[in-house]
JSON list of C-alpha atoms in Angstrom, two decimals:
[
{"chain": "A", "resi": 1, "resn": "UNK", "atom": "CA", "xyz": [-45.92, 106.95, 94.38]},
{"chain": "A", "resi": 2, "resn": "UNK", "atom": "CA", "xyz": [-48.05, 108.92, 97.42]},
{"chain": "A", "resi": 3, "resn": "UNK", "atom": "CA", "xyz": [-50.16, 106.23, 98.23]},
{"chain": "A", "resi": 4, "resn": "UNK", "atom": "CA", "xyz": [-53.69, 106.69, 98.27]},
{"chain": "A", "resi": 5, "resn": "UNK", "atom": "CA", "xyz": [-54.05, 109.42, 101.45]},
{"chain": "A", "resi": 6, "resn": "UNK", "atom": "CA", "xyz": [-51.10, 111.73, 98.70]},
{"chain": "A", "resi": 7, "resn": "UNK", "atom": "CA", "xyz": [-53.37, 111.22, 95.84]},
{"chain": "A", "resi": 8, "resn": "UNK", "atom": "CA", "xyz": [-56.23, 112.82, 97.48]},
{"chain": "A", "resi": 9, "resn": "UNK", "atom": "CA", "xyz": [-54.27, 115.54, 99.44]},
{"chain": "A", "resi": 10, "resn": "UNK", "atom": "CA", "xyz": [-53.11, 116.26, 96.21]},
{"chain": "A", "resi": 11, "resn": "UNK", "atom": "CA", "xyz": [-56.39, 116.79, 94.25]},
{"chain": "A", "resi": 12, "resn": "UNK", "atom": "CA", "xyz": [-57.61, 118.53, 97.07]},
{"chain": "A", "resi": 13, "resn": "UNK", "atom": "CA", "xyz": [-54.42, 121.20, 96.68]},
{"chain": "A", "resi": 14, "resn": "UNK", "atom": "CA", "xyz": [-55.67, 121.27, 92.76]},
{"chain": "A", "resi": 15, "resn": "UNK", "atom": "CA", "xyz": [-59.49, 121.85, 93.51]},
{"chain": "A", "resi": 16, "resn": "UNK", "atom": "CA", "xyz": [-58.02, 124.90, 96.43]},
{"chain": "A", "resi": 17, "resn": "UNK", "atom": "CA", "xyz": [-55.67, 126.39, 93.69]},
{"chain": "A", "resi": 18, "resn": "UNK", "atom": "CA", "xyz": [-58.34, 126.50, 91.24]},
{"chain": "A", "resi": 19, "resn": "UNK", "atom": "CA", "xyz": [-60.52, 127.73, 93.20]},
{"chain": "A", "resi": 20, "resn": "UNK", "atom": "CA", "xyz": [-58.97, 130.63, 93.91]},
{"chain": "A", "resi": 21, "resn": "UNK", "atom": "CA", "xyz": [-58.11, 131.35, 90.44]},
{"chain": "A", "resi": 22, "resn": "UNK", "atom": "CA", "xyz": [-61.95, 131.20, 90.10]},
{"chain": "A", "resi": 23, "resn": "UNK", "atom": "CA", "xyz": [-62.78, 133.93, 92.57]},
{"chain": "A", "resi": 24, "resn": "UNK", "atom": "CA", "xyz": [-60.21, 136.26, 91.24]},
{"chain": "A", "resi": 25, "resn": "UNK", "atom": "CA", "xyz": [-61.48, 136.14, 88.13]},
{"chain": "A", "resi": 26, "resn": "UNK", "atom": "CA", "xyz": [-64.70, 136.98, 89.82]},
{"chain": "A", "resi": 27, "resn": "UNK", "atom": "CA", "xyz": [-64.21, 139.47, 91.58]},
{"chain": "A", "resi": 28, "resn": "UNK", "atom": "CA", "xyz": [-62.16, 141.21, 88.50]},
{"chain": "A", "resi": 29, "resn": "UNK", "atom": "CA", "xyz": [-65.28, 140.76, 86.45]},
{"chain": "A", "resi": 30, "resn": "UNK", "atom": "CA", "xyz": [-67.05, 142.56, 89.49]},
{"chain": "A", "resi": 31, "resn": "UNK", "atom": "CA", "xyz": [-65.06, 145.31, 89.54]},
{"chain": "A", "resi": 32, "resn": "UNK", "atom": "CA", "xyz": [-64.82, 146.08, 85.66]},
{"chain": "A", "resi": 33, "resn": "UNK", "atom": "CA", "xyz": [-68.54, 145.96, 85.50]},
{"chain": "A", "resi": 34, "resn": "UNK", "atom": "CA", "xyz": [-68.99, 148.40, 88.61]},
{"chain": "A", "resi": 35, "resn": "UNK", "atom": "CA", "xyz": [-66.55, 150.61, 86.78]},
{"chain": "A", "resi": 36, "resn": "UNK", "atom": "CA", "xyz": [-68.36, 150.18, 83.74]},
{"chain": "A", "resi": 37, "resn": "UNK", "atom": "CA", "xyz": [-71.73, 151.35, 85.19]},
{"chain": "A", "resi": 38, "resn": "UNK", "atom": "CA", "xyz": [-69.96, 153.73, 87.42]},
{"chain": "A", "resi": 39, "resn": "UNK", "atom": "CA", "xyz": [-68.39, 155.49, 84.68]},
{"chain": "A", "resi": 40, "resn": "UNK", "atom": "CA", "xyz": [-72.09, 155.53, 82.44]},
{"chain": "A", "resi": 41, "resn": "UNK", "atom": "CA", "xyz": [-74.23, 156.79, 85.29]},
{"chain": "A", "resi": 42, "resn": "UNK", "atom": "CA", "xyz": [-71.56, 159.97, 85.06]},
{"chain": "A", "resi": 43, "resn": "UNK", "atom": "CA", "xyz": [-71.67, 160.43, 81.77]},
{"chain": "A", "resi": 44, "resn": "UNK", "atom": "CA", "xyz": [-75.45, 160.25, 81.55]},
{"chain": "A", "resi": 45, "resn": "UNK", "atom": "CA", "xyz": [-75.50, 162.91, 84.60]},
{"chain": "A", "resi": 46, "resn": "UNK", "atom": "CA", "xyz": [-73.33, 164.92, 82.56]},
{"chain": "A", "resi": 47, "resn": "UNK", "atom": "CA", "xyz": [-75.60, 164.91, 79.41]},
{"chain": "A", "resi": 48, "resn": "UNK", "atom": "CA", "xyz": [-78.40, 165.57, 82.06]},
{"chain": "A", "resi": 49, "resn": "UNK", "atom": "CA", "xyz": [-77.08, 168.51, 82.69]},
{"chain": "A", "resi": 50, "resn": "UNK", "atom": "CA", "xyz": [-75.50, 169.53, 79.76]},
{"chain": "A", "resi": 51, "resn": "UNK", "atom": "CA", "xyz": [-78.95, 169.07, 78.20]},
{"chain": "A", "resi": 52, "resn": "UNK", "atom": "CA", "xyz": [-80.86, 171.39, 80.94]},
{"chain": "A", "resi": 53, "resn": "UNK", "atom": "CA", "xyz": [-78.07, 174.55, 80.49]},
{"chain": "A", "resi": 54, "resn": "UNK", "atom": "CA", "xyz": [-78.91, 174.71, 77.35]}
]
């Protein structure tokens, strides 16, 4: 139906699309992990200095 030249544009749109479905999730893993360590380092300040007032 596209000929040979459509086929490959069109696997090449695929491979793009996915691709950038691939970094998002990436960079949403990044940012719940530096959340996650972000919010423990405060937490373990807090008990820090929870720990030396008393």
């Amino acid at each position: 139906m596209f000929g040979r030249s459509g086929v490959t544009y069109l696997a090449r749109e695929r491979e793009i699309i996915a691709g950038r479905a691939r970094t998002g999730k990436t960079y949403r893993h990044f940012l719940t992990s530096l959340m996650t360590t972000g919010v423990l380092v405060v937490l373990l300040a807090g008990a820090i200095v929870i720990r030396l007032a008393a």
